[in-house]
Short mmCIF file of C-alpha atoms in Angstrom, two decimals:
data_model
loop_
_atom_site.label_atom_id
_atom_site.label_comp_id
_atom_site.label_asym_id
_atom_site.label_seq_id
_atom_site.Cartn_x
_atom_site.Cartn_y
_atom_site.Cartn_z
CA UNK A 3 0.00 0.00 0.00
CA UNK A 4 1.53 3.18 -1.41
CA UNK A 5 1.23 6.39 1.34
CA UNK A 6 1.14 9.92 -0.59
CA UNK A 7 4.12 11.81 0.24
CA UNK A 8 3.50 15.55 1.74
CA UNK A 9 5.09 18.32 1.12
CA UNK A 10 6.23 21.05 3.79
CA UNK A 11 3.75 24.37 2.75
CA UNK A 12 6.85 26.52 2.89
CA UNK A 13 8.22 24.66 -0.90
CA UNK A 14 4.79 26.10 -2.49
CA UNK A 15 5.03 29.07 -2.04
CA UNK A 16 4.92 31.46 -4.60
CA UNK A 17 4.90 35.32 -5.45
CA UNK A 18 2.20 37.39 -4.35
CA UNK A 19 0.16 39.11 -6.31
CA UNK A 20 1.33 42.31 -4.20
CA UNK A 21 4.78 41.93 -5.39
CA UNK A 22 3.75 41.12 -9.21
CA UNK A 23 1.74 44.50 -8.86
CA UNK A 24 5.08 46.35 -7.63
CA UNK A 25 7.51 44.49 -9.65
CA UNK A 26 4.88 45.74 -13.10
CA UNK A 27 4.52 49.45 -11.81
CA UNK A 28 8.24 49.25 -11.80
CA UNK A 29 8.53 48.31 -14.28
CA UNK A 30 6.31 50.55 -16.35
CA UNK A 31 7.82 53.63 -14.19
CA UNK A 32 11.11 52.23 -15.92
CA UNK A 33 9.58 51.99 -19.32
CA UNK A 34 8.00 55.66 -18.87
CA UNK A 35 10.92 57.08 -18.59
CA UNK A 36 13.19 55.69 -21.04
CA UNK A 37 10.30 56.88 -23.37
CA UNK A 38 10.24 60.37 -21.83
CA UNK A 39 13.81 60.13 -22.50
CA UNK A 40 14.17 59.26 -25.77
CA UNK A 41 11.32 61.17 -26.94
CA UNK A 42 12.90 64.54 -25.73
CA UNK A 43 16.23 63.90 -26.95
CA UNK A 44 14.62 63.08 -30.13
CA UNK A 45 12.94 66.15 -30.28
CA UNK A 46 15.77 67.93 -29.32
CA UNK A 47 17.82 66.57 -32.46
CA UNK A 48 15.28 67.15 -34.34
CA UNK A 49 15.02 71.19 -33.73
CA UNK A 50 18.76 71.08 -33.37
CA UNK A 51 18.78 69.56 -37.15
CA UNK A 52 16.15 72.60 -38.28
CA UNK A 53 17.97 75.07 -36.27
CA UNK A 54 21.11 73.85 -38.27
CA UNK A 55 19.69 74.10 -41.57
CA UNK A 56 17.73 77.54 -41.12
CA UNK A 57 21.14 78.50 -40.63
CA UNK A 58 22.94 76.96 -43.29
CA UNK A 59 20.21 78.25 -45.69
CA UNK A 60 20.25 82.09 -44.04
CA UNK A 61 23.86 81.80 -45.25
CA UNK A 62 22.73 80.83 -48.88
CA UNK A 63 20.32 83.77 -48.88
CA UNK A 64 22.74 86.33 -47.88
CA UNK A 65 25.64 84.90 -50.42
CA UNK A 66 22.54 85.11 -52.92
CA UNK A 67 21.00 89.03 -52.54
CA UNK A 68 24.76 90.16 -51.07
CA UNK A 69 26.74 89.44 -54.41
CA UNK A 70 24.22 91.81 -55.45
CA UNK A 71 24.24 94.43 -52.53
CA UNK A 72 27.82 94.34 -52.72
CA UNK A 73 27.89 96.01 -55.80
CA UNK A 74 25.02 98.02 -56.02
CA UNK A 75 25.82 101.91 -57.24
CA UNK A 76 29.24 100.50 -58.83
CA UNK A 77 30.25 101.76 -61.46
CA UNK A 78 34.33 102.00 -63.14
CA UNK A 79 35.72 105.49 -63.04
CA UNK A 80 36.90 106.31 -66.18
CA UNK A 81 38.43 110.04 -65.45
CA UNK A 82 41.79 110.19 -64.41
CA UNK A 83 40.70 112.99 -62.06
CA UNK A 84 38.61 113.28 -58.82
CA UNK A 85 35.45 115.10 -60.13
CA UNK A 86 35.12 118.73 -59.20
CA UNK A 87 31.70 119.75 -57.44
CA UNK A 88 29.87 123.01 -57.11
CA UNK A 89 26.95 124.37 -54.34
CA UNK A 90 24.10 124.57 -57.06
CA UNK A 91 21.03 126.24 -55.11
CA UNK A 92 22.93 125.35 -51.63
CA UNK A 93 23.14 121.78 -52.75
CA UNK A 94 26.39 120.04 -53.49
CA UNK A 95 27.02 118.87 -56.89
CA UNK A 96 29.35 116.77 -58.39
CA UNK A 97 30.40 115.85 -61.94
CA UNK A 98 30.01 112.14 -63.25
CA UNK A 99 33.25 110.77 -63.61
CA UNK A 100 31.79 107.55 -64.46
CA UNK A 101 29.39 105.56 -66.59
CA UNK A 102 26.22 105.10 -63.97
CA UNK A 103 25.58 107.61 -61.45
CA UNK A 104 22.11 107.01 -60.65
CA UNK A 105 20.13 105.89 -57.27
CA UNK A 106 21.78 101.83 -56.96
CA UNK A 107 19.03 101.13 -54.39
CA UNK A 108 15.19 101.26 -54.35
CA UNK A 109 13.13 99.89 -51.43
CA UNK A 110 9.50 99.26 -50.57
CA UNK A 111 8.49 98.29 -47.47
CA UNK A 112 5.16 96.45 -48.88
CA UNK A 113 6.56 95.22 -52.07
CA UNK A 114 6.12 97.18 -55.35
CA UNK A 115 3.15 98.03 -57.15
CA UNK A 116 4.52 96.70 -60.62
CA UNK A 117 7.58 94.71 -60.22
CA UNK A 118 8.35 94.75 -63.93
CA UNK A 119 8.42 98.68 -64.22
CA UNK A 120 11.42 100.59 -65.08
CA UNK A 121 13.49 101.79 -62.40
CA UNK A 122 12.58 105.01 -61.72
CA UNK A 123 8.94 104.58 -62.13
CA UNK A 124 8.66 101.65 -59.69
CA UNK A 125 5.89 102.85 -57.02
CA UNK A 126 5.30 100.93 -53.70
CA UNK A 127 2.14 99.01 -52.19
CA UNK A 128 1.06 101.12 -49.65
CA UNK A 129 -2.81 99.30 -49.53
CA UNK A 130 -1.96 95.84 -47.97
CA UNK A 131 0.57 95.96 -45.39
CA UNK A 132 0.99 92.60 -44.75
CA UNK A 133 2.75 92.28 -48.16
CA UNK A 134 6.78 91.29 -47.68
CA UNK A 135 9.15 93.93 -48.62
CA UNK A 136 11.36 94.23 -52.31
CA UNK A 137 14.12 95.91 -53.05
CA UNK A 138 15.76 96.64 -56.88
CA UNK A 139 19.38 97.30 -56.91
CA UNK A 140 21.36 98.51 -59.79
CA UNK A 141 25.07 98.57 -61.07
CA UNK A 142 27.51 98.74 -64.33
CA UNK A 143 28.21 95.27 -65.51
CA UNK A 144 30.90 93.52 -66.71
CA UNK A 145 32.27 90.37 -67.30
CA UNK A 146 34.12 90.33 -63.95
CA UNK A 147 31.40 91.15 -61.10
CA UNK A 148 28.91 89.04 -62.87
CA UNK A 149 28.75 85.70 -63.94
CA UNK A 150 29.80 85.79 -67.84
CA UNK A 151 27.07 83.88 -70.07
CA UNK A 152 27.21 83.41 -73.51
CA UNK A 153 23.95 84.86 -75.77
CA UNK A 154 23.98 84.24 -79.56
CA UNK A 155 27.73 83.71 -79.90
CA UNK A 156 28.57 87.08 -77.60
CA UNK A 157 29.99 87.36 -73.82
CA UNK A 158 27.41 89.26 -71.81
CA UNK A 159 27.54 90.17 -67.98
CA UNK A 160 24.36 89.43 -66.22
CA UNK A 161 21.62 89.48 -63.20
CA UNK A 162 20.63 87.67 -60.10
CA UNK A 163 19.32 84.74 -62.50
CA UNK A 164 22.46 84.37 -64.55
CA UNK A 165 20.90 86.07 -67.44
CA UNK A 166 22.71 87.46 -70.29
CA UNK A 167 21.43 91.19 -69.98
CA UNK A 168 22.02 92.36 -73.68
CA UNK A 169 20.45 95.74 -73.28
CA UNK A 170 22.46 98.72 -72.55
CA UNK A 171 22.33 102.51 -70.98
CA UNK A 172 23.42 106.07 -72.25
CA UNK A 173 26.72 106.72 -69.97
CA UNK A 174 26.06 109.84 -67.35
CA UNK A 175 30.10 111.09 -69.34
CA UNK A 176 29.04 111.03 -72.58
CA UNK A 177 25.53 110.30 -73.69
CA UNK A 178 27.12 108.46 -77.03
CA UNK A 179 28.51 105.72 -75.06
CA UNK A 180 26.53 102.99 -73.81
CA UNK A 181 27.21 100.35 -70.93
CA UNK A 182 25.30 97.18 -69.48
CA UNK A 183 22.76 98.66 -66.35
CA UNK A 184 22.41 95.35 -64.11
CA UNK A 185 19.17 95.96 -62.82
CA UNK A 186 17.79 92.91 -59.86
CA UNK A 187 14.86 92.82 -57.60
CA UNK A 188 14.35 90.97 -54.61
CA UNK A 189 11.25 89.78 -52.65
CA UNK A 190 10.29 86.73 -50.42
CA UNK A 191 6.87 85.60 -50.56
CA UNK A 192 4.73 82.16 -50.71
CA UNK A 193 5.64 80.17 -54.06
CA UNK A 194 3.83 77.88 -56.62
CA UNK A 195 5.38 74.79 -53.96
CA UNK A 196 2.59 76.59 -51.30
CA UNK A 197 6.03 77.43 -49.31
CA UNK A 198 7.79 81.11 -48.52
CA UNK A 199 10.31 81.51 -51.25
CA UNK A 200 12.89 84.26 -52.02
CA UNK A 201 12.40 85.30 -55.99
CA UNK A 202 14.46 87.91 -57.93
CA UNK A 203 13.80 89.20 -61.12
CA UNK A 204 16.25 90.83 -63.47
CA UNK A 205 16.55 92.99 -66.65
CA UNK A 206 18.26 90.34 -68.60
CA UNK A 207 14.37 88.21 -68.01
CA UNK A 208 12.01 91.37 -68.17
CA UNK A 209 11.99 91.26 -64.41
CA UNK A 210 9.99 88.05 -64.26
CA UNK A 211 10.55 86.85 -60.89
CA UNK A 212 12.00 83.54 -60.14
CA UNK A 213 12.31 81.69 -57.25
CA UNK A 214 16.04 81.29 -55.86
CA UNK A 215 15.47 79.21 -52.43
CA UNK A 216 12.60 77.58 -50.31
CA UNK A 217 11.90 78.62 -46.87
CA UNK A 218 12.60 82.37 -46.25
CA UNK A 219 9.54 83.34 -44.51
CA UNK A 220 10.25 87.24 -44.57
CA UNK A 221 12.79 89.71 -45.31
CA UNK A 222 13.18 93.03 -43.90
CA UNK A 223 15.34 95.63 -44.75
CA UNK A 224 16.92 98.66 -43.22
CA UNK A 225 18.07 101.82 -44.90
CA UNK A 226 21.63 103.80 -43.53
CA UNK A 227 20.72 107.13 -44.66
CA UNK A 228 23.57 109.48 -44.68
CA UNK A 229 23.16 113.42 -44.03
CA UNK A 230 23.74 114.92 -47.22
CA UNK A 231 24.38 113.55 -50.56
CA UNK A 232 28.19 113.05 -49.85
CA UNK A 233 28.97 112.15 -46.61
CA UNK A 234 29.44 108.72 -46.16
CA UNK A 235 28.33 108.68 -41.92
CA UNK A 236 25.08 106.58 -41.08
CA UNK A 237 23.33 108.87 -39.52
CA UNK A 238 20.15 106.65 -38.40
CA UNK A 239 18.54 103.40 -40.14
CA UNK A 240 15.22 104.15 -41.68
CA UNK A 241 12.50 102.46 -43.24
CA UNK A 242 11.94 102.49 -47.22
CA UNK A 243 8.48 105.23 -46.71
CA UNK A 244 11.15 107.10 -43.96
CA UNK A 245 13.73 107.62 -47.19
CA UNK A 246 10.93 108.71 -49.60
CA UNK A 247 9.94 111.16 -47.39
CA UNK A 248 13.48 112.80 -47.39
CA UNK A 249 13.57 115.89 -49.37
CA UNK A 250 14.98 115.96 -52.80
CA UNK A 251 13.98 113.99 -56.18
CA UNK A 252 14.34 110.10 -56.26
CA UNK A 253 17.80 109.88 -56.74
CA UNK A 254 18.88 112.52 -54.62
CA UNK A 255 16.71 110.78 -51.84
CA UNK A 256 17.86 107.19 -52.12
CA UNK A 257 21.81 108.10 -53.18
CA UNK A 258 21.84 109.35 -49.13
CA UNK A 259 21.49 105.70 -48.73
CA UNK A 260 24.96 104.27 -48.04
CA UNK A 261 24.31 100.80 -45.79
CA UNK A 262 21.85 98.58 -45.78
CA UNK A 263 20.89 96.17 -42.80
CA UNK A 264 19.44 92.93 -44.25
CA UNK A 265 17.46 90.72 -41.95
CA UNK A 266 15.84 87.49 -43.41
CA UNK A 267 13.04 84.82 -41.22
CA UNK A 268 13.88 81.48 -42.31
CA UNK A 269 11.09 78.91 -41.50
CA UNK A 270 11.70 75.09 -40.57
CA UNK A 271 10.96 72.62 -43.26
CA UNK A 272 8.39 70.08 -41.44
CA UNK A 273 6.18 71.14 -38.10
CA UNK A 274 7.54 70.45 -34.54
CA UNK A 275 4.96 68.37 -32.45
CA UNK A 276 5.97 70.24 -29.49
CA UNK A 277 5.10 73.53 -31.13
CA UNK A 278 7.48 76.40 -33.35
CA UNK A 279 7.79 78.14 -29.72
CA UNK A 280 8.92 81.87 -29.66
CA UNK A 281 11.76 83.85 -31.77
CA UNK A 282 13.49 86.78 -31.62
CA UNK A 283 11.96 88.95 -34.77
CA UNK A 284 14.01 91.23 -37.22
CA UNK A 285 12.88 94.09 -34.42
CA UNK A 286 14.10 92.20 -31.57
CA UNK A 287 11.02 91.12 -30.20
CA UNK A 288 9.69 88.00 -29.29
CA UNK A 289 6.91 86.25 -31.12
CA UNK A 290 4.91 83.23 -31.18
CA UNK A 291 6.24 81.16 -34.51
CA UNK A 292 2.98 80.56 -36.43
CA UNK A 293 1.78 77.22 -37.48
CA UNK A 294 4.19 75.00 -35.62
CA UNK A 295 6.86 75.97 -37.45
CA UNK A 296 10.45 76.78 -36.08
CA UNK A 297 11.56 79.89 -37.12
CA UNK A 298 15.24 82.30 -36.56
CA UNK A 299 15.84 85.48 -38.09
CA UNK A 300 19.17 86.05 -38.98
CA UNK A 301 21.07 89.73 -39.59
CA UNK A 302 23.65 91.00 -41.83
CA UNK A 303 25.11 94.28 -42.79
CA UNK A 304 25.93 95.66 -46.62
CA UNK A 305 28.11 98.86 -47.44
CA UNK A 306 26.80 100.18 -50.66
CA UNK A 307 29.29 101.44 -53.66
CA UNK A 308 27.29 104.88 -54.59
CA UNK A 309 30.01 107.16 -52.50
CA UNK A 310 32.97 104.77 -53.81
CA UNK A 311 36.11 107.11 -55.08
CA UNK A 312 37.98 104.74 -57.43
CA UNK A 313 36.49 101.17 -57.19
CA UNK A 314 37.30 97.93 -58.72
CA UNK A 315 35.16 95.05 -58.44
#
């Protein structure tokens, strides 16, 4: 007769479902956060990574509109003197001593009215304020401070889109000589791609704007008006209606300006699920960034070449 053999209680024992609770909230405490954890690093690299690029494509858009601000007013002296000046009516006045003496810069603070006008009848867009600025800047080309293109078999200088700008101006020296007028305008706005673009339009495309790079949200720009028509001293940094309302015709108005402040928003490529957060605007304030978007504004400073003595490129 076989006996069952009986076990001291103490070998079944098992755990309790206290300690299975405990050992699972642990657990999941654990599991929180290494998720919490990796989710804000990865959101971290992730606006580090925008943050990076917005840079790296402010730098683009500054090489792009500065080649251009650079020169703006240049034009080669072709006397072998410094030009003599005379008060005319209390006003200084100088003799050309080269080719283009004109106004190299014309702003509006709305954008223009008709981009594709000729320089000196462009008018600005005073209705809708909400409208980004534009800017058309002017020069003598050559072959050397433009890129060179080719056009039916001849070597032309050209504007902001590489185009071969065949037409030419009467010379402020001698009204029988012609030279190539570079003539490029500037704006940012919302593109056929639905995203903010910067465009330029030149004279060597009828002014038929272009897009040149995604993502500039805004650009603002800032005039350094100097006292008279030939100091060279910033006095103050105005807006584009502040220099119109100087006294004086168009050109005498705009060749006061001698610096330009360039500020330009650039806007992240994809939305941040934590939200664009604030930015320090082109004013120095801080805003909400609209949309989820990340945004920076970046700064940069241009000397103009309409109070240069004798310039090369």
């Amino acid at each position: 007769m076989s006996h069952a053999r009986s076990y001291p209680r103490r070998h079944q024992h098992g755990r309790t479902l206290l300690e299975l609770m405990i050992a699972i909230t642990i657990g999941l405490v654990i599991l929180l956060a290494l998720g919490t954890v990796y989710l804000g690093t990865t959101r971290t690299s992730k606006q580090t990574t925008s943050v990076s690029r917005m840079s790296e494509d402010a730098a683009i858009a500054f090489s792009l509109m500065g080649s251009n601000l650079r020169m703006a007013g240049y034009s080669q002296p072709r006397a072998l003197v410094l030009p003599g000046g005379a008060l005319v009516g209390g006003i200084p006045k100088t003799a050309p001593d080269r080719n283009f003496t004109g106004a190299a810069v014309r702003g509006c603070d709305h954008g223009f009215v008709d981009a594709t006008a000729a320089f000196d009848s462009l008018a600005c867009q005073t209705a809708d304020t909400t409208l980004p600025a534009a800017i058309a800047l002017r020069f003598e080309g050559d072959l050397f401070n433009t890129v060179p293109i080719v056009k039916s078999g001849v070597t032309l200088p050209s504007d902001c889109l590489n185009q071969a700008v065949d037409t030419t101006s009467a010379s402020a020296l001698d009204p029988a000589l012609n030279y190539p007028l570079i003539d490029s305008r500037f704006t940012a706005k919302v593109g056929g791609s639905n995203t903010p673009e910067l465009f330029c339009g030149g004279n060597g495309g009828n002014f038929t704007p272009q897009p040149l790079m995604q993502f500039v949200d805004s650009v603002q720009l800032r005039y350094g008006v100097a006292s008279d028509g030939t100091s060279r001293d910033v006095t103050h940094y105005a807006t584009a209606a502040e220099v119109d309302a100087l006294p004086g015709t168009l050109d005498e108005r705009w060749a006061r300006v001698v610096n330009l402040r360039l500020c330009v928003v650039m806007r992240s490529q994809g939305v941040d699920q934590a939200g664009g957060g604030n930015y320090i605007d082109c004013d120095g304030t801080s805003v909400a960034s609209a949309g989820s978007y990340v945004r920076r504004a970046f700064t940069s400073f241009y000397t103009l070449r309409n109070r240069g003595g004798f310039l090369t490129p």
